[in-house]
PDB file of N, CA, C and O and ligand atoms in Angstrom:
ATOM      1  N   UNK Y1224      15.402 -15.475 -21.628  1.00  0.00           N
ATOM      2  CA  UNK Y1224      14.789 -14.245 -21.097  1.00  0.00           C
ATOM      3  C   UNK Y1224      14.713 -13.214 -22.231  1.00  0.00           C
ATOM      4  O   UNK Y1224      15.808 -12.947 -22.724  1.00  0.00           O
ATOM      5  N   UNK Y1225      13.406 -12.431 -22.869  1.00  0.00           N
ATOM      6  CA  UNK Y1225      13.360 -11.748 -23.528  1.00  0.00           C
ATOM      7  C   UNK Y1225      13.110 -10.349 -23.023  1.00  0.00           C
ATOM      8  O   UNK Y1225      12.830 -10.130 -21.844  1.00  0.00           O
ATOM      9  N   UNK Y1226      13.224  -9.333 -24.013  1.00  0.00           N
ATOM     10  CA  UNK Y1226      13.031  -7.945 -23.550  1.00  0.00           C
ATOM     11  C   UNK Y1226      12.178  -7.563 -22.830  1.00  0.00           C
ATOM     12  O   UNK Y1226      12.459  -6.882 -21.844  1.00  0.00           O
ATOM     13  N   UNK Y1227      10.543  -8.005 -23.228  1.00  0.00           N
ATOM     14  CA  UNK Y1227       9.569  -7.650 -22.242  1.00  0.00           C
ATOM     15  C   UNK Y1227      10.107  -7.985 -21.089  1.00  0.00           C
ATOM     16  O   UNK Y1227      10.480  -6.998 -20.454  1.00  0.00           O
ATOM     17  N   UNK Y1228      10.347  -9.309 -20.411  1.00  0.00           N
ATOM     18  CA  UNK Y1228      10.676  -9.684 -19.313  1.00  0.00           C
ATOM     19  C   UNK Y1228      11.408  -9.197 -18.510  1.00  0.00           C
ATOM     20  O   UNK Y1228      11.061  -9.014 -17.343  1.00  0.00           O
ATOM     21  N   UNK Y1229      13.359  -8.681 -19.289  1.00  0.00           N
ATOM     22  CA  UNK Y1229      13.711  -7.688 -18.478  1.00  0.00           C
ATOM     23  C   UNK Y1229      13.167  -6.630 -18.128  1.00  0.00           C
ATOM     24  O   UNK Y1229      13.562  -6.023 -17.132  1.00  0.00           O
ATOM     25  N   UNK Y1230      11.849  -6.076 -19.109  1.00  0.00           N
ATOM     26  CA  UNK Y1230      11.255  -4.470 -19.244  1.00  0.00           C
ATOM     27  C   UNK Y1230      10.325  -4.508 -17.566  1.00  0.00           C
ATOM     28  O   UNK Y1230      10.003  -3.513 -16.917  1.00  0.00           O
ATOM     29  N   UNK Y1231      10.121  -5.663 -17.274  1.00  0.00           N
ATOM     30  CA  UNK Y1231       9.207  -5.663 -16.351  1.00  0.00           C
ATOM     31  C   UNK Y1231      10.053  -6.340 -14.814  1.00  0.00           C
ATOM     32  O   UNK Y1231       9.619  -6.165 -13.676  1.00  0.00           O
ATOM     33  N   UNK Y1232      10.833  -6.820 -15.029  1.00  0.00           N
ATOM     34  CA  UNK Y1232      11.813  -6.745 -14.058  1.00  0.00           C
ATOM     35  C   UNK Y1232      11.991  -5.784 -13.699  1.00  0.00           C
ATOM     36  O   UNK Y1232      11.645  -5.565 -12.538  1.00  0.00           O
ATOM     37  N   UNK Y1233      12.681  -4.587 -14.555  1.00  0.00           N
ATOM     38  CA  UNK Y1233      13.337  -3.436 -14.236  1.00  0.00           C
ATOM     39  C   UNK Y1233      12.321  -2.289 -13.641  1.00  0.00           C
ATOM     40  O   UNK Y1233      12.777  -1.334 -13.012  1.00  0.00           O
ATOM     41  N   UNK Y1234      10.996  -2.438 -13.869  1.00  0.00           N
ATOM     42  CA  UNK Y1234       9.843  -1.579 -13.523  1.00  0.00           C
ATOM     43  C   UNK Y1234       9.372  -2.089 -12.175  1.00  0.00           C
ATOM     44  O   UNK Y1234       9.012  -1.463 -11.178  1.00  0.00           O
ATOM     45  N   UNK Y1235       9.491  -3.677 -12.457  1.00  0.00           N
ATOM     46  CA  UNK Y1235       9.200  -3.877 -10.624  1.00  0.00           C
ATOM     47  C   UNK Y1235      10.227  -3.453  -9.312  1.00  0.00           C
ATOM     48  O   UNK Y1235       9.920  -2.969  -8.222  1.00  0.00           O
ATOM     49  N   UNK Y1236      11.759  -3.886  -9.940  1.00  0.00           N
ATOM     50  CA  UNK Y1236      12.420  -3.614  -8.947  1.00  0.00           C
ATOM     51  C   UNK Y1236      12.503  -1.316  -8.465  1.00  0.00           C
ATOM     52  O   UNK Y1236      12.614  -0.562  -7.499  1.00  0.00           O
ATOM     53  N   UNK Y1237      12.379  -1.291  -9.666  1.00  0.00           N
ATOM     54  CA  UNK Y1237      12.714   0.389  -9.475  1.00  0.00           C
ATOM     55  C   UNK Y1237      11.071   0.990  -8.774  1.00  0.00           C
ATOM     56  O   UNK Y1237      10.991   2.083  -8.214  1.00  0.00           O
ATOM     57  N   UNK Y1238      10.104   0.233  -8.910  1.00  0.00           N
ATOM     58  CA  UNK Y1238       8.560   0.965  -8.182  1.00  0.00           C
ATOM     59  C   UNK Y1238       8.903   0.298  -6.749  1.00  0.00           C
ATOM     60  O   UNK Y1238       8.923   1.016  -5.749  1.00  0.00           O
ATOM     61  N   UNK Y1239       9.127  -0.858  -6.678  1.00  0.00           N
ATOM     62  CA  UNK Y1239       9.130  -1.423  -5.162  1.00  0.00           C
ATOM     63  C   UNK Y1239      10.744  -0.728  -4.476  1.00  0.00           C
ATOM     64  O   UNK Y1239      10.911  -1.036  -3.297  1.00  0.00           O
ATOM     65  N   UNK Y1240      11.812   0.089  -5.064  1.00  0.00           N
ATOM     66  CA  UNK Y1240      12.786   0.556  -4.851  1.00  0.00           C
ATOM     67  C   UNK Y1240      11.760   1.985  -4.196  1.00  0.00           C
ATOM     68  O   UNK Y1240      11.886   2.310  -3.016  1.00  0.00           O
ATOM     69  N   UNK Y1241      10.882   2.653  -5.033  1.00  0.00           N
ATOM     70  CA  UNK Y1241      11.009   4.189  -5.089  1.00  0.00           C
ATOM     71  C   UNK Y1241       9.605   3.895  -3.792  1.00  0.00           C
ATOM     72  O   UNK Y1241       9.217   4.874  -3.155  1.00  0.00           O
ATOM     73  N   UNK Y1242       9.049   2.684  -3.567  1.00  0.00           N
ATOM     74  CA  UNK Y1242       7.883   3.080  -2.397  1.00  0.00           C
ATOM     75  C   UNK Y1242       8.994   2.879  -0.637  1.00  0.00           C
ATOM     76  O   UNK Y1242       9.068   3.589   0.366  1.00  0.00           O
ATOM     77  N   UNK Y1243       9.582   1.719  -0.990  1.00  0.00           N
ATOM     78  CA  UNK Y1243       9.885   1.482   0.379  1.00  0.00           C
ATOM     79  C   UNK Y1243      10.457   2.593   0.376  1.00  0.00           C
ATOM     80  O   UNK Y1243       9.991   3.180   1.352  1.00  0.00           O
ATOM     81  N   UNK Y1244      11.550   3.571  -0.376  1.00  0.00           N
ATOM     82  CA  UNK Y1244      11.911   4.679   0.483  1.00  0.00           C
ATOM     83  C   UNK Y1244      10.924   6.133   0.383  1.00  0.00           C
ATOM     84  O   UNK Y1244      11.267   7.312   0.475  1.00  0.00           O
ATOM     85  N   UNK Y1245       9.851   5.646   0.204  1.00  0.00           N
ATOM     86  CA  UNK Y1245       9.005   6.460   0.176  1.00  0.00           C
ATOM     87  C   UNK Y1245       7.845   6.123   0.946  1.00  0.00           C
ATOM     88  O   UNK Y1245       7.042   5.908   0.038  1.00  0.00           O
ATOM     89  N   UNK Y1246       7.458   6.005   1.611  1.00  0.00           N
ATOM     90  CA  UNK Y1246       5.967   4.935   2.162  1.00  0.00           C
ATOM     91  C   UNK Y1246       5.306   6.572   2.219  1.00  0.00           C
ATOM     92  O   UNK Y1246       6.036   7.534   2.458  1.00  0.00           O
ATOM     93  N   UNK Y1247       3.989   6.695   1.990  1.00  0.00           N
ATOM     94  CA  UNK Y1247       3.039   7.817   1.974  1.00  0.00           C
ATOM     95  C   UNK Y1247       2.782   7.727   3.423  1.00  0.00           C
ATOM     96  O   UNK Y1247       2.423   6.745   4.074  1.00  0.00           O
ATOM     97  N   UNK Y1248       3.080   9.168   3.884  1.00  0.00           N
ATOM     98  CA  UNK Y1248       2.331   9.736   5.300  1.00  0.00           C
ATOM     99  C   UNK Y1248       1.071   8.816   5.459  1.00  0.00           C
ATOM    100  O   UNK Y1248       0.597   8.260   4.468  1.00  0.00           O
ATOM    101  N   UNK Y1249       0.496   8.648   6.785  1.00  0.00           N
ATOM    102  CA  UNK Y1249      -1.044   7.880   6.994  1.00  0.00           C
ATOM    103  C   UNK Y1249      -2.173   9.625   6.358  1.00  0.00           C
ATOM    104  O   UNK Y1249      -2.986   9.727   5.440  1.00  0.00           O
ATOM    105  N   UNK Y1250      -1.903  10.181   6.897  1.00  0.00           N
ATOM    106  CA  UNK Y1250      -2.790  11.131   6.726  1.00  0.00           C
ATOM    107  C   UNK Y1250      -3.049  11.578   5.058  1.00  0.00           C
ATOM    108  O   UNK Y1250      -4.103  11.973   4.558  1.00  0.00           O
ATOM    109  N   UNK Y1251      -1.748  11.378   4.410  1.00  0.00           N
ATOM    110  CA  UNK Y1251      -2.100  11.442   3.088  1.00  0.00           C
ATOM    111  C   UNK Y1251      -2.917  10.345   2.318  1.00  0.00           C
ATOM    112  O   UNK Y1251      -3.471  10.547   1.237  1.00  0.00           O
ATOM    113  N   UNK Y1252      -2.923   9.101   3.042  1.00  0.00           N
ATOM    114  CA  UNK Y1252      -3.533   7.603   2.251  1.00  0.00           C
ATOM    115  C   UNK Y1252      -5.275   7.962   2.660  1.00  0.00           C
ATOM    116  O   UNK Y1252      -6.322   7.667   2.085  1.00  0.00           O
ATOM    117  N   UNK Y1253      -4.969   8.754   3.961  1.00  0.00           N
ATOM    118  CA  UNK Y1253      -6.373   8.573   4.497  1.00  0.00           C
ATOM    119  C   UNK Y1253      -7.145   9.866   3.974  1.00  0.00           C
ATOM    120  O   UNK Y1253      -7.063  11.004   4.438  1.00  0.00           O
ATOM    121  N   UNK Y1254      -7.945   9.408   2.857  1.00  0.00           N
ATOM    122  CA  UNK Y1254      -8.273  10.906   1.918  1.00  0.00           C
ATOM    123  C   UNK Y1254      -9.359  11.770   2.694  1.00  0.00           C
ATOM    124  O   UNK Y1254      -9.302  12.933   3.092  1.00  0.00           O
ATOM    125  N   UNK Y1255     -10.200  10.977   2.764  1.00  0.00           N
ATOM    126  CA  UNK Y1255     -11.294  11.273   3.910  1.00  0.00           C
ATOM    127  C   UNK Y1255     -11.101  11.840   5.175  1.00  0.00           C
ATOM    128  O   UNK Y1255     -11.824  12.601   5.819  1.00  0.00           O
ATOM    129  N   UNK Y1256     -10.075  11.377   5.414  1.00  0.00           N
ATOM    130  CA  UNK Y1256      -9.384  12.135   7.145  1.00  0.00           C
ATOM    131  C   UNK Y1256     -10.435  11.229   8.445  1.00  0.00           C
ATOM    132  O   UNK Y1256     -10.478  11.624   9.610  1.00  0.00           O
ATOM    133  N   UNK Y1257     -11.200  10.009   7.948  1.00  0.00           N
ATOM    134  CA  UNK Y1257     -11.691   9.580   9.114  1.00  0.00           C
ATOM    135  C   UNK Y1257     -11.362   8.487   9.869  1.00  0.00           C
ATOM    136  O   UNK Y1257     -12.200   7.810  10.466  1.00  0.00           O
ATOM    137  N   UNK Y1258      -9.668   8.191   9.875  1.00  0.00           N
ATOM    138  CA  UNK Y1258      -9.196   8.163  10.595  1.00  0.00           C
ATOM    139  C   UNK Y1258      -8.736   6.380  10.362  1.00  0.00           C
ATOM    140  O   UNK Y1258      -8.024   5.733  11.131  1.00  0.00           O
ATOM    141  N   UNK Y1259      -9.404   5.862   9.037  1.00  0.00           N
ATOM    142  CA  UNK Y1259      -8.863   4.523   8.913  1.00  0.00           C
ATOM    143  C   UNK Y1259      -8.626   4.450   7.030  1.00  0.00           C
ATOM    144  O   UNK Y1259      -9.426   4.993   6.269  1.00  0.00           O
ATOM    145  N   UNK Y1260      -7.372   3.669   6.538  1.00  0.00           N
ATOM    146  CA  UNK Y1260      -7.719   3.382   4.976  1.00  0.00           C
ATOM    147  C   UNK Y1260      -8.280   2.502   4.603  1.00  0.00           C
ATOM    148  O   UNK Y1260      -7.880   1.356   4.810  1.00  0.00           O
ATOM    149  N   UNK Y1261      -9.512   2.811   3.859  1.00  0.00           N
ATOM    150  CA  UNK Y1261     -10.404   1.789   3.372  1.00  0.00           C
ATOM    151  C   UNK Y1261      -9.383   1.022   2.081  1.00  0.00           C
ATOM    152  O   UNK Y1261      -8.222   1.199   1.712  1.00  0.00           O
ATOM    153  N   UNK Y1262     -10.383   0.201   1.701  1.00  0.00           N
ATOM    154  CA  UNK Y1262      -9.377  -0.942   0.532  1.00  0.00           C
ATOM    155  C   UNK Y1262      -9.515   0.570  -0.574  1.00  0.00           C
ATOM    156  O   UNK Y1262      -8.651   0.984  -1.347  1.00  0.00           O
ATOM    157  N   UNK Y1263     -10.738   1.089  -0.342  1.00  0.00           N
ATOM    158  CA  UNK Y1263     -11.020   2.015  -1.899  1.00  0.00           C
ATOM    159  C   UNK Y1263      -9.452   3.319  -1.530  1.00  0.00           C
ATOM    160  O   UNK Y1263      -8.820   3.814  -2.464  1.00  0.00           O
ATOM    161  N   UNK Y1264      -9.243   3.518  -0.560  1.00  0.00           N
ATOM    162  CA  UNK Y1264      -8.026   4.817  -0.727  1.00  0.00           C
ATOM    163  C   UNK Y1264      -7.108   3.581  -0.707  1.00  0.00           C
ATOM    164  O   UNK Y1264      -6.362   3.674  -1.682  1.00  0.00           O
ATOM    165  N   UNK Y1265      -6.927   2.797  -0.216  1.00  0.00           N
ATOM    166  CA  UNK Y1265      -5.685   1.301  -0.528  1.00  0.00           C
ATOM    167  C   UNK Y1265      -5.286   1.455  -1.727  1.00  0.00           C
ATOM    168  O   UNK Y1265      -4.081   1.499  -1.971  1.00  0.00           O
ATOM    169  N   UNK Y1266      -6.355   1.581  -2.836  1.00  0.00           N
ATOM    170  CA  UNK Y1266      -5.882   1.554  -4.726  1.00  0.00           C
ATOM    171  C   UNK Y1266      -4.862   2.154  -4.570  1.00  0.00           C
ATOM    172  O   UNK Y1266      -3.862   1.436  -4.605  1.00  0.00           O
ATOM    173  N   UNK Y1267      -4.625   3.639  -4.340  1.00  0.00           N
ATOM    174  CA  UNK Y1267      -3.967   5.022  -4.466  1.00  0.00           C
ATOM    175  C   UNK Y1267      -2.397   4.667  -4.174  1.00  0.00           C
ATOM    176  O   UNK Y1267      -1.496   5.411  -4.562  1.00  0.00           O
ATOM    177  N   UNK Y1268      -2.213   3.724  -3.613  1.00  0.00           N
ATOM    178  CA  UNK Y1268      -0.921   3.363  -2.877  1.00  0.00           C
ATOM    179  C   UNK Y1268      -0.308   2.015  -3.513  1.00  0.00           C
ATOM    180  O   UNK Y1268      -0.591   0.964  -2.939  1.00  0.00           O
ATOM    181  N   UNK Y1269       0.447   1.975  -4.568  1.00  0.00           N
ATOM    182  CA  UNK Y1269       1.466   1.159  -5.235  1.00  0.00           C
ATOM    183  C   UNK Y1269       1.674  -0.118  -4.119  1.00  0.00           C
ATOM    184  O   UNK Y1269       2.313   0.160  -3.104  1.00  0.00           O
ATOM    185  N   UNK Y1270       1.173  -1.467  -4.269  1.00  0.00           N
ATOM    186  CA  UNK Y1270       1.676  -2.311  -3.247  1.00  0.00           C
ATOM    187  C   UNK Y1270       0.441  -2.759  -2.046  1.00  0.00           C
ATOM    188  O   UNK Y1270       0.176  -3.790  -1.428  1.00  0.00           O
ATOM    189  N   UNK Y1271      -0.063  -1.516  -2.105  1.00  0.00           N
ATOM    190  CA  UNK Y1271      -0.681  -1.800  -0.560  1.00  0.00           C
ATOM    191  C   UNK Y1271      -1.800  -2.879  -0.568  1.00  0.00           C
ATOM    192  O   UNK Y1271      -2.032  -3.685   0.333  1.00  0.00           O
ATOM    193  N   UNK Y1272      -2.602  -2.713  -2.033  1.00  0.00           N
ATOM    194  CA  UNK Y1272      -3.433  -3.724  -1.964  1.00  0.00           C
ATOM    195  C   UNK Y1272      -2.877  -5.355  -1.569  1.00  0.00           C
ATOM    196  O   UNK Y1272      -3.374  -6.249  -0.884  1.00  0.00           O
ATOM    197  N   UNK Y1273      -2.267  -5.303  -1.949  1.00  0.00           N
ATOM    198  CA  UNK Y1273      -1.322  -6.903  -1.640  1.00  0.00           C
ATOM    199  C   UNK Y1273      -1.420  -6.989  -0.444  1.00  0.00           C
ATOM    200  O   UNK Y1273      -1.721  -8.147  -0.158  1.00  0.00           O
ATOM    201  N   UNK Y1274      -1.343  -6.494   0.244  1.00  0.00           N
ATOM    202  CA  UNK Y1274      -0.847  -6.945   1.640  1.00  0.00           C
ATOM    203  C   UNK Y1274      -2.006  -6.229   2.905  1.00  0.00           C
ATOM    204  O   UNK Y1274      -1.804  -6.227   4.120  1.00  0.00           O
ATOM    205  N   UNK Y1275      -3.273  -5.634   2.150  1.00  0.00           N
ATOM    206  CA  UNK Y1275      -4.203  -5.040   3.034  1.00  0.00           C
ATOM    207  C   UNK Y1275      -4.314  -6.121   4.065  1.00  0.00           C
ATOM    208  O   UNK Y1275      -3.828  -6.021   5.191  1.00  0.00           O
ATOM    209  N   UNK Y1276      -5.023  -7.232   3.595  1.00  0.00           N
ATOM    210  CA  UNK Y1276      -5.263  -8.579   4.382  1.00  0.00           C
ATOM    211  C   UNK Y1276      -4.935  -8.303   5.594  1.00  0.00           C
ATOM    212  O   UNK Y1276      -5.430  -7.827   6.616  1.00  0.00           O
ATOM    213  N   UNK Y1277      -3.810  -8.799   5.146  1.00  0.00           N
ATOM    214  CA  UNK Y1277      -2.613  -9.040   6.034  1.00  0.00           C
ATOM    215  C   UNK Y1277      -2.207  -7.908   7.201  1.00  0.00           C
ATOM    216  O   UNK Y1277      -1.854  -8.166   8.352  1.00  0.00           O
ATOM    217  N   UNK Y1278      -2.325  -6.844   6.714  1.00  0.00           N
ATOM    218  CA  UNK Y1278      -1.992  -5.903   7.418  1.00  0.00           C
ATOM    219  C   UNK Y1278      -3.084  -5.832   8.577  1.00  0.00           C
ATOM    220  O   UNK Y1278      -2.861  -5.761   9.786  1.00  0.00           O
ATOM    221  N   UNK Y1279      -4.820  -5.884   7.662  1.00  0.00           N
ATOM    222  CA  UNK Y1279      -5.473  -4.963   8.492  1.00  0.00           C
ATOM    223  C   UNK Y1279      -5.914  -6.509   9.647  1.00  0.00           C
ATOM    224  O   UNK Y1279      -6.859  -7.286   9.510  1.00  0.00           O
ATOM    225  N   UNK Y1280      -4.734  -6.507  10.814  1.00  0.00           N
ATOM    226  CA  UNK Y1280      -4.877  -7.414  12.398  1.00  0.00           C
ATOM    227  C   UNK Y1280      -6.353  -7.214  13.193  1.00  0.00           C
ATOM    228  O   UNK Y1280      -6.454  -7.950  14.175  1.00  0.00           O
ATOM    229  N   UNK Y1281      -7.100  -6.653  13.025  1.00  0.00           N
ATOM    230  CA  UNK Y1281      -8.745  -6.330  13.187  1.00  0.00           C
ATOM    231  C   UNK Y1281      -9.555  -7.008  12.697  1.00  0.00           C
ATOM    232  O   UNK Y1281     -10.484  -7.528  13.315  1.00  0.00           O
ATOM    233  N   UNK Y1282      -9.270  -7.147  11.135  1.00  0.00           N
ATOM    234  CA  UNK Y1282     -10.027  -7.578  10.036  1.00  0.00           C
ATOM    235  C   UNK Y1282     -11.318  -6.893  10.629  1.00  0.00           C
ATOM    236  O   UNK Y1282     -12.146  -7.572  11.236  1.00  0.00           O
ATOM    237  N   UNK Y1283     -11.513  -5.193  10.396  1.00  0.00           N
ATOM    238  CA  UNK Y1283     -12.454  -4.756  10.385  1.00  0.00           C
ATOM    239  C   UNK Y1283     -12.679  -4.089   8.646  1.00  0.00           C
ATOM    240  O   UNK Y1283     -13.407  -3.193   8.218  1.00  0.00           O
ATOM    241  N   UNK Y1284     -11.915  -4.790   8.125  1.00  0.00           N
ATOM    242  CA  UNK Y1284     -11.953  -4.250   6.620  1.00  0.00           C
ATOM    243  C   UNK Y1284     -11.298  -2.680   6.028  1.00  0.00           C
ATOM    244  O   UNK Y1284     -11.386  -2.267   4.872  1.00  0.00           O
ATOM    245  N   UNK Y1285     -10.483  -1.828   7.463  1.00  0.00           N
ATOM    246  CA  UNK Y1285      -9.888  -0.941   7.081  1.00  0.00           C
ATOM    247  C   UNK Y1285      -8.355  -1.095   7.931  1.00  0.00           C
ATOM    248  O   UNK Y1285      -7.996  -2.046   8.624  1.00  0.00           O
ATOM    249  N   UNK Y1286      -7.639   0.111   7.637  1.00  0.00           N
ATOM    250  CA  UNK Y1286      -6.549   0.057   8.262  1.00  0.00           C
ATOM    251  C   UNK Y1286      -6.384   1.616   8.837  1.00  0.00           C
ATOM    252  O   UNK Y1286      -6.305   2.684   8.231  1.00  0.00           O
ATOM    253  N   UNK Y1287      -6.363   1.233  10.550  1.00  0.00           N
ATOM    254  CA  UNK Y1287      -5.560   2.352  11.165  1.00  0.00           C
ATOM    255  C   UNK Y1287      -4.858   2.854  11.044  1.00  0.00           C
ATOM    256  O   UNK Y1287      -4.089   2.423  10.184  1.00  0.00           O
ATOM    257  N   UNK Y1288      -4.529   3.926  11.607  1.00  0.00           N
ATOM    258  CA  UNK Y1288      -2.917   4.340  11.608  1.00  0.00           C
ATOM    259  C   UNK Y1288      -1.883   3.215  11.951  1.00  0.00           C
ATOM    260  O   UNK Y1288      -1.111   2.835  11.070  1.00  0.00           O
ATOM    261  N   UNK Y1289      -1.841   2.601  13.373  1.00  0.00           N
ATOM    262  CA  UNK Y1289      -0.860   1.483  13.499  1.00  0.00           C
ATOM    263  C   UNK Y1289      -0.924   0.369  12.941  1.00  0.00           C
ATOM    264  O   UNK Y1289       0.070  -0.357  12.963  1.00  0.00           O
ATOM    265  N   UNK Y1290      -2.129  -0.050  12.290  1.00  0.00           N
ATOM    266  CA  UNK Y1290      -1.803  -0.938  10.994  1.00  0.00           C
ATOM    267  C   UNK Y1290      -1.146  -0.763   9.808  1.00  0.00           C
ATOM    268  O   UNK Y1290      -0.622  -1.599   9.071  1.00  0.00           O
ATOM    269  N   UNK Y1291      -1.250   0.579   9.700  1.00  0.00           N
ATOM    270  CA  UNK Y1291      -0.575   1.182   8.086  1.00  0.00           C
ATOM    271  C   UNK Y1291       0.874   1.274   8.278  1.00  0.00           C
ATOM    272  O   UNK Y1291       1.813   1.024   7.522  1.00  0.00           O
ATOM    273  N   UNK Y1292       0.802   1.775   9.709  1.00  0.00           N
ATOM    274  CA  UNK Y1292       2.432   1.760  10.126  1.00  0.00           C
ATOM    275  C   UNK Y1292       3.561   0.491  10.004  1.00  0.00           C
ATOM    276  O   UNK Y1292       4.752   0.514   9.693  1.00  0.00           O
ATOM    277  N   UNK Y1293       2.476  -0.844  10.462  1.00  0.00           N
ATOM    278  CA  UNK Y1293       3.036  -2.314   9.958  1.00  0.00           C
ATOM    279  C   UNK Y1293       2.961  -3.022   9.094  1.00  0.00           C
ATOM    280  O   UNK Y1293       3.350  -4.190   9.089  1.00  0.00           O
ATOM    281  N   UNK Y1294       2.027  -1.960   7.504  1.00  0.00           N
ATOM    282  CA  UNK Y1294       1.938  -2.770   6.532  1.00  0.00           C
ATOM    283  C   UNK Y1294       3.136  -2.906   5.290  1.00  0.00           C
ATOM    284  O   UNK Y1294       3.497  -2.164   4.377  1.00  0.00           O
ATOM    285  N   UNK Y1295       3.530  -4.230   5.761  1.00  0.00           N
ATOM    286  CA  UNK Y1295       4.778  -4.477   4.663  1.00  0.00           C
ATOM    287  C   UNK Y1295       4.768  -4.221   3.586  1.00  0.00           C
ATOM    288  O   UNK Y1295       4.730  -5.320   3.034  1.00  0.00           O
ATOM    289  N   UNK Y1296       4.779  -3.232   2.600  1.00  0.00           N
ATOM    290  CA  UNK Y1296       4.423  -2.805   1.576  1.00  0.00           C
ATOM    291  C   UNK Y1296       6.319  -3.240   1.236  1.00  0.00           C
ATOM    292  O   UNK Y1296       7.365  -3.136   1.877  1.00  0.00           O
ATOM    293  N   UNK Y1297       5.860  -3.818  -0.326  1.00  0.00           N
ATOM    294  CA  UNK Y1297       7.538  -3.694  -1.062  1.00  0.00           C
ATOM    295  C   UNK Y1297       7.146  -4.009  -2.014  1.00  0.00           C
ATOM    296  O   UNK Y1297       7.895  -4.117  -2.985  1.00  0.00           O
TER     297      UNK Y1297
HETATM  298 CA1   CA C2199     -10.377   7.039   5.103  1.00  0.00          CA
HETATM  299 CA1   CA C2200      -8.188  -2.740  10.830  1.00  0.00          CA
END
């Protein structure tokens, strides 16, 4: 195991440390205010792209409020 490797260990565990106890308000992800997060406000949010898929149970290509509320972000 070389330095980069720990360097990027230590950056993943401490960003996926500082979101789960942080998850962004819905109203703050949702820049627009119309009422769903598209994949484009998704960028803005550390994690979230990973798991939009998954999250958005509609597959209308955005995420509600109670989808955002169940998206496993870590
Ligand atoms: Ca929006
Ligand atoms: Ca949806």
């Amino acid at each position: 195991m070389n330095i980069k490797t720990l360097c990027i260990i230590a950056l993943t565990s401490v960003s996926a440390t500082a979101f789960a106890a942080d998850k962004p308000e819905f109203n703050l992800v949702d820049l627009n205010a119309d009422g769903f997060v598209s994949q484009e406000e998704a960028q803005n949010i550390v994690g979230l792209t990973d798991v939009f898929e998954a999250a958005d149970i509609n597959k209308d290509g955005q995420l509600d409020e109670a989808e955002y509320a169940e998206a496993a972000i870590s």
